[in-house]
Amino acid sequence: MKRLMFLPMLLVILVLAACGDGEAPIQEPSQEIEVTMMNTEEEEIGSATLAETDNGLTIALEAEGLEPGMHGIHIHNAGMCEGPDFESAGDHYNPTDAAHGFDHEDGPHAGDLENIEVADDGTVSTELNTESVSILEENLDNTLLTDEGTALIIHSGEDDYQTQPSGDAGTPVACGVISEPK
Ligand code: ZN
């Protein structure tokens, strides 16, 4: 008699477990990419965590050893960070053939981001948000998972959101590979 009771219960448990598996992908956290930020001597100075949310992509940046003040930060169109100039990272990511800058009538580049402020102790801890790019799928028009790869670069000065081609933001001072070239 006990056995007969046990079997239906086991079935119920199995069915519940199967349903749980089917729903699991929806409840998983959004896709994330962890980016290691390096200075011009290619020493690690922090990280940027890219995560897809309902409101686009967030970039949680934590870094140290930077000059205090405002700095331009952009996503570039090649996934290579070779110091000391980081020219290997190419230009701003620009799949829509736009002009640079939030204040330019033909802007901005998809890879343009809002300036960050580094504290007096050289650290920065901030979260940026952009709806212009995605890390979800490789076949999207605005994906950061391109054949050339992409990189995140912090510049020495402030982006004026208007001057071509990169907002007069000065030289790159930190770089991190978002996705590597294929
Ligand atoms: Zn730009």
PDB file of C-alpha atoms and ligand atoms in Angstrom:
ATOM      1  CA  MET A   1       0.000   0.000   0.000  1.00  0.00           C
ATOM      2  CA  LYS A   2       2.784   2.381   0.849  1.00  0.00           C
ATOM      3  CA  ARG A   3       4.408   1.654  -2.490  1.00  0.00           C
ATOM      4  CA  LEU A   4       1.259   2.584  -4.403  1.00  0.00           C
ATOM      5  CA  MET A   5       1.212   5.962  -2.682  1.00  0.00           C
ATOM      6  CA  PHE A   6       4.875   6.544  -3.366  1.00  0.00           C
ATOM      7  CA  LEU A   7       4.726   6.112  -7.129  1.00  0.00           C
ATOM      8  CA  PRO A   8       2.206   8.888  -7.847  1.00  0.00           C
ATOM      9  CA  MET A   9       4.153  11.209  -5.586  1.00  0.00           C
ATOM     10  CA  LEU A  10       7.335  10.441  -7.473  1.00  0.00           C
ATOM     11  CA  LEU A  11       5.567  11.243 -10.729  1.00  0.00           C
ATOM     12  CA  VAL A  12       4.414  14.587  -9.376  1.00  0.00           C
ATOM     13  CA  ILE A  13       7.946  15.416  -8.307  1.00  0.00           C
ATOM     14  CA  LEU A  14       9.328  14.477 -11.721  1.00  0.00           C
ATOM     15  CA  VAL A  15       6.743  16.585 -13.541  1.00  0.00           C
ATOM     16  CA  LEU A  16       7.504  19.587 -11.318  1.00  0.00           C
ATOM     17  CA  ALA A  17      11.213  19.174 -11.945  1.00  0.00           C
ATOM     18  CA  ALA A  18      10.637  19.031 -15.710  1.00  0.00           C
ATOM     19  CA  CYS A  19       8.565  22.242 -15.636  1.00  0.00           C
ATOM     20  CA  GLY A  20      11.288  23.951 -13.641  1.00  0.00           C
ATOM     21  CA  ASP A  21      13.865  23.088 -16.265  1.00  0.00           C
ATOM     22  CA  GLY A  22      11.704  24.551 -19.003  1.00  0.00           C
ATOM     23  CA  GLU A  23      11.414  27.894 -17.230  1.00  0.00           C
ATOM     24  CA  ALA A  24      15.019  28.140 -16.154  1.00  0.00           C
ATOM     25  CA  PRO A  25      16.404  30.086 -19.166  1.00  0.00           C
ATOM     26  CA  ILE A  26      13.953  32.954 -18.592  1.00  0.00           C
ATOM     27  CA  GLN A  27      15.017  33.311 -14.975  1.00  0.00           C
ATOM     28  CA  GLU A  28      18.747  33.223 -15.639  1.00  0.00           C
ATOM     29  CA  PRO A  29      20.633  36.510 -15.202  1.00  0.00           C
ATOM     30  CA  SER A  30      21.178  38.622 -18.303  1.00  0.00           C
ATOM     31  CA  GLN A  31      24.270  38.000 -20.369  1.00  0.00           C
ATOM     32  CA  GLU A  32      27.385  39.625 -18.988  1.00  0.00           C
ATOM     33  CA  ILE A  33      30.908  40.305 -20.215  1.00  0.00           C
ATOM     34  CA  GLU A  34      33.725  41.049 -17.791  1.00  0.00           C
ATOM     35  CA  VAL A  35      36.304  43.435 -19.294  1.00  0.00           C
ATOM     36  CA  THR A  36      39.770  43.876 -17.776  1.00  0.00           C
ATOM     37  CA  MET A  37      40.948  47.494 -18.029  1.00  0.00           C
ATOM     38  CA  MET A  38      44.675  48.124 -18.551  1.00  0.00           C
ATOM     39  CA  ASN A  39      46.798  51.267 -18.479  1.00  0.00           C
ATOM     40  CA  THR A  40      49.244  52.271 -21.240  1.00  0.00           C
ATOM     41  CA  GLU A  41      51.875  49.941 -19.748  1.00  0.00           C
ATOM     42  CA  GLU A  42      49.331  47.119 -20.022  1.00  0.00           C
ATOM     43  CA  GLU A  43      49.015  46.795 -16.242  1.00  0.00           C
ATOM     44  CA  GLU A  44      45.566  45.930 -14.883  1.00  0.00           C
ATOM     45  CA  ILE A  45      43.856  48.943 -13.288  1.00  0.00           C
ATOM     46  CA  GLY A  46      40.275  47.752 -12.990  1.00  0.00           C
ATOM     47  CA  SER A  47      37.324  46.184 -14.693  1.00  0.00           C
ATOM     48  CA  ALA A  48      34.134  46.933 -16.552  1.00  0.00           C
ATOM     49  CA  THR A  49      31.154  44.622 -16.350  1.00  0.00           C
ATOM     50  CA  LEU A  50      28.847  44.802 -19.360  1.00  0.00           C
ATOM     51  CA  ALA A  51      25.344  43.476 -18.768  1.00  0.00           C
ATOM     52  CA  GLU A  52      22.169  43.403 -20.847  1.00  0.00           C
ATOM     53  CA  THR A  53      19.118  44.778 -19.029  1.00  0.00           C
ATOM     54  CA  ASP A  54      15.577  45.737 -20.027  1.00  0.00           C
ATOM     55  CA  ASN A  55      16.917  49.270 -20.602  1.00  0.00           C
ATOM     56  CA  GLY A  56      19.865  48.409 -22.797  1.00  0.00           C
ATOM     57  CA  LEU A  57      23.445  47.706 -21.890  1.00  0.00           C
ATOM     58  CA  THR A  58      24.925  48.779 -18.570  1.00  0.00           C
ATOM     59  CA  ILE A  59      28.658  49.199 -18.071  1.00  0.00           C
ATOM     60  CA  ALA A  60      29.737  49.028 -14.427  1.00  0.00           C
ATOM     61  CA  LEU A  61      33.229  50.517 -14.308  1.00  0.00           C
ATOM     62  CA  GLU A  62      35.640  50.171 -11.381  1.00  0.00           C
ATOM     63  CA  ALA A  63      39.182  51.448 -11.885  1.00  0.00           C
ATOM     64  CA  GLU A  64      42.105  53.158 -10.134  1.00  0.00           C
ATOM     65  CA  GLY A  65      45.318  54.928 -11.039  1.00  0.00           C
ATOM     66  CA  LEU A  66      43.674  57.473 -13.333  1.00  0.00           C
ATOM     67  CA  GLU A  67      44.083  61.250 -13.423  1.00  0.00           C
ATOM     68  CA  PRO A  68      41.347  62.993 -11.403  1.00  0.00           C
ATOM     69  CA  GLY A  69      38.702  64.824 -13.422  1.00  0.00           C
ATOM     70  CA  MET A  70      36.488  64.230 -16.427  1.00  0.00           C
ATOM     71  CA  HIS A  71      37.401  61.641 -19.063  1.00  0.00           C
ATOM     72  CA  GLY A  72      35.889  60.575 -22.344  1.00  0.00           C
ATOM     73  CA  ILE A  73      35.106  56.868 -22.627  1.00  0.00           C
ATOM     74  CA  HIS A  74      34.133  55.101 -25.828  1.00  0.00           C
ATOM     75  CA  ILE A  75      33.688  51.687 -27.393  1.00  0.00           C
ATOM     76  CA  HIS A  76      36.189  51.178 -30.228  1.00  0.00           C
ATOM     77  CA  ASN A  77      35.870  48.970 -33.300  1.00  0.00           C
ATOM     78  CA  ALA A  78      38.767  46.555 -32.865  1.00  0.00           C
ATOM     79  CA  GLY A  79      39.276  44.158 -29.984  1.00  0.00           C
ATOM     80  CA  MET A  80      42.982  44.734 -29.364  1.00  0.00           C
ATOM     81  CA  CYS A  81      44.615  46.772 -26.586  1.00  0.00           C
ATOM     82  CA  GLU A  82      48.290  47.182 -27.454  1.00  0.00           C
ATOM     83  CA  GLY A  83      49.992  49.859 -25.378  1.00  0.00           C
ATOM     84  CA  PRO A  84      51.203  52.442 -25.065  1.00  0.00           C
ATOM     85  CA  ASP A  85      48.988  54.183 -27.650  1.00  0.00           C
ATOM     86  CA  PHE A  86      46.151  51.642 -28.072  1.00  0.00           C
ATOM     87  CA  GLU A  87      45.876  52.548 -31.766  1.00  0.00           C
ATOM     88  CA  SER A  88      45.260  48.816 -32.253  1.00  0.00           C
ATOM     89  CA  ALA A  89      41.733  49.386 -30.909  1.00  0.00           C
ATOM     90  CA  GLY A  90      40.833  51.453 -33.986  1.00  0.00           C
ATOM     91  CA  ASP A  91      38.186  54.171 -34.142  1.00  0.00           C
ATOM     92  CA  HIS A  92      34.898  54.571 -32.308  1.00  0.00           C
ATOM     93  CA  TYR A  93      32.446  51.742 -32.950  1.00  0.00           C
ATOM     94  CA  ASN A  94      30.196  53.222 -35.627  1.00  0.00           C
ATOM     95  CA  PRO A  95      28.021  50.695 -37.506  1.00  0.00           C
ATOM     96  CA  THR A  96      25.471  53.379 -38.509  1.00  0.00           C
ATOM     97  CA  ASP A  97      28.025  55.685 -40.208  1.00  0.00           C
ATOM     98  CA  ALA A  98      27.148  58.561 -37.852  1.00  0.00           C
ATOM     99  CA  ALA A  99      29.231  61.536 -36.714  1.00  0.00           C
ATOM    100  CA  HIS A 100      30.875  61.669 -33.302  1.00  0.00           C
ATOM    101  CA  GLY A 101      29.148  63.185 -30.322  1.00  0.00           C
ATOM    102  CA  PHE A 102      25.825  63.459 -28.523  1.00  0.00           C
ATOM    103  CA  ASP A 103      25.713  67.192 -29.403  1.00  0.00           C
ATOM    104  CA  HIS A 104      26.484  66.735 -33.118  1.00  0.00           C
ATOM    105  CA  GLU A 105      23.476  66.881 -35.456  1.00  0.00           C
ATOM    106  CA  ASP A 106      24.635  63.708 -37.234  1.00  0.00           C
ATOM    107  CA  GLY A 107      25.785  61.956 -34.059  1.00  0.00           C
ATOM    108  CA  PRO A 108      26.423  60.047 -31.998  1.00  0.00           C
ATOM    109  CA  HIS A 109      28.502  56.995 -32.788  1.00  0.00           C
ATOM    110  CA  ALA A 110      26.938  53.821 -31.382  1.00  0.00           C
ATOM    111  CA  GLY A 111      30.134  53.477 -29.341  1.00  0.00           C
ATOM    112  CA  ASP A 112      29.886  56.945 -27.754  1.00  0.00           C
ATOM    113  CA  LEU A 113      29.339  56.994 -23.985  1.00  0.00           C
ATOM    114  CA  GLU A 114      28.867  59.748 -21.413  1.00  0.00           C
ATOM    115  CA  ASN A 115      31.981  61.173 -19.767  1.00  0.00           C
ATOM    116  CA  ILE A 116      33.120  59.671 -16.488  1.00  0.00           C
ATOM    117  CA  GLU A 117      34.493  61.555 -13.468  1.00  0.00           C
ATOM    118  CA  VAL A 118      37.576  60.220 -11.704  1.00  0.00           C
ATOM    119  CA  ALA A 119      37.829  61.144  -8.015  1.00  0.00           C
ATOM    120  CA  ASP A 120      40.764  62.985  -6.426  1.00  0.00           C
ATOM    121  CA  ASP A 121      42.285  59.654  -5.351  1.00  0.00           C
ATOM    122  CA  GLY A 122      42.403  58.448  -8.962  1.00  0.00           C
ATOM    123  CA  THR A 123      39.557  55.980  -8.624  1.00  0.00           C
ATOM    124  CA  VAL A 124      36.301  55.745 -10.502  1.00  0.00           C
ATOM    125  CA  SER A 125      33.246  53.684  -9.654  1.00  0.00           C
ATOM    126  CA  THR A 126      30.331  54.364 -11.942  1.00  0.00           C
ATOM    127  CA  GLU A 127      27.662  52.802 -14.105  1.00  0.00           C
ATOM    128  CA  LEU A 128      27.050  53.865 -17.693  1.00  0.00           C
ATOM    129  CA  ASN A 129      24.037  52.960 -19.778  1.00  0.00           C
ATOM    130  CA  THR A 130      23.591  52.774 -23.538  1.00  0.00           C
ATOM    131  CA  GLU A 131      20.816  51.505 -25.793  1.00  0.00           C
ATOM    132  CA  SER A 132      22.981  51.840 -28.923  1.00  0.00           C
ATOM    133  CA  VAL A 133      24.874  48.566 -28.645  1.00  0.00           C
ATOM    134  CA  SER A 134      24.226  44.969 -27.648  1.00  0.00           C
ATOM    135  CA  ILE A 135      26.168  41.945 -26.456  1.00  0.00           C
ATOM    136  CA  LEU A 136      23.258  39.531 -26.930  1.00  0.00           C
ATOM    137  CA  GLU A 137      23.787  38.140 -30.420  1.00  0.00           C
ATOM    138  CA  GLU A 138      26.485  38.182 -33.034  1.00  0.00           C
ATOM    139  CA  ASN A 139      24.100  38.819 -35.931  1.00  0.00           C
ATOM    140  CA  LEU A 140      22.599  42.077 -34.642  1.00  0.00           C
ATOM    141  CA  ASP A 141      23.447  45.320 -36.480  1.00  0.00           C
ATOM    142  CA  ASN A 142      24.739  46.891 -33.270  1.00  0.00           C
ATOM    143  CA  THR A 143      26.462  43.906 -31.715  1.00  0.00           C
ATOM    144  CA  LEU A 144      29.775  44.309 -29.934  1.00  0.00           C
ATOM    145  CA  LEU A 145      30.606  40.700 -30.882  1.00  0.00           C
ATOM    146  CA  THR A 146      31.941  41.621 -34.339  1.00  0.00           C
ATOM    147  CA  ASP A 147      34.559  39.855 -36.487  1.00  0.00           C
ATOM    148  CA  GLU A 148      37.052  42.619 -35.624  1.00  0.00           C
ATOM    149  CA  GLY A 149      36.123  42.576 -31.941  1.00  0.00           C
ATOM    150  CA  THR A 150      35.545  45.662 -29.809  1.00  0.00           C
ATOM    151  CA  ALA A 151      37.302  47.457 -26.962  1.00  0.00           C
ATOM    152  CA  LEU A 152      36.478  49.959 -24.215  1.00  0.00           C
ATOM    153  CA  ILE A 153      38.820  52.962 -24.020  1.00  0.00           C
ATOM    154  CA  ILE A 154      39.183  55.751 -21.447  1.00  0.00           C
ATOM    155  CA  HIS A 155      40.776  58.965 -22.775  1.00  0.00           C
ATOM    156  CA  SER A 156      43.045  61.499 -21.048  1.00  0.00           C
ATOM    157  CA  GLY A 157      40.555  64.360 -21.376  1.00  0.00           C
ATOM    158  CA  GLU A 158      36.875  65.146 -21.523  1.00  0.00           C
ATOM    159  CA  ASP A 159      34.757  64.390 -24.583  1.00  0.00           C
ATOM    160  CA  ASP A 160      33.151  67.668 -25.761  1.00  0.00           C
ATOM    161  CA  TYR A 161      30.437  65.571 -27.512  1.00  0.00           C
ATOM    162  CA  GLN A 162      30.936  67.500 -30.768  1.00  0.00           C
ATOM    163  CA  THR A 163      34.492  67.701 -32.172  1.00  0.00           C
ATOM    164  CA  GLN A 164      35.332  65.133 -34.902  1.00  0.00           C
ATOM    165  CA  PRO A 165      36.369  62.390 -34.872  1.00  0.00           C
ATOM    166  CA  SER A 166      36.498  61.705 -31.126  1.00  0.00           C
ATOM    167  CA  GLY A 167      35.360  64.710 -29.098  1.00  0.00           C
ATOM    168  CA  ASP A 168      38.854  66.216 -28.575  1.00  0.00           C
ATOM    169  CA  ALA A 169      39.177  63.781 -25.666  1.00  0.00           C
ATOM    170  CA  GLY A 170      42.958  63.371 -25.896  1.00  0.00           C
ATOM    171  CA  THR A 171      45.008  60.209 -25.935  1.00  0.00           C
ATOM    172  CA  PRO A 172      43.805  56.807 -24.712  1.00  0.00           C
ATOM    173  CA  VAL A 173      44.948  56.103 -21.140  1.00  0.00           C
ATOM    174  CA  ALA A 174      43.183  52.803 -20.480  1.00  0.00           C
ATOM    175  CA  CYS A 175      41.866  49.993 -22.650  1.00  0.00           C
ATOM    176  CA  GLY A 176      39.980  46.750 -22.196  1.00  0.00           C
ATOM    177  CA  VAL A 177      39.003  44.107 -24.746  1.00  0.00           C
ATOM    178  CA  ILE A 178      35.225  43.541 -24.868  1.00  0.00           C
ATOM    179  CA  SER A 179      35.364  40.889 -27.587  1.00  0.00           C
ATOM    180  CA  GLU A 180      38.430  39.507 -29.334  1.00  0.00           C
ATOM    181  CA  PRO A 181      38.854  39.449 -33.135  1.00  0.00           C
ATOM    182  CA  LYS A 182      37.709  36.190 -34.735  1.00  0.00           C
TER     183      LYS A 182
HETATM  184 ZN    ZN B   1      32.521  58.790 -31.175  1.00  0.00          ZN
END
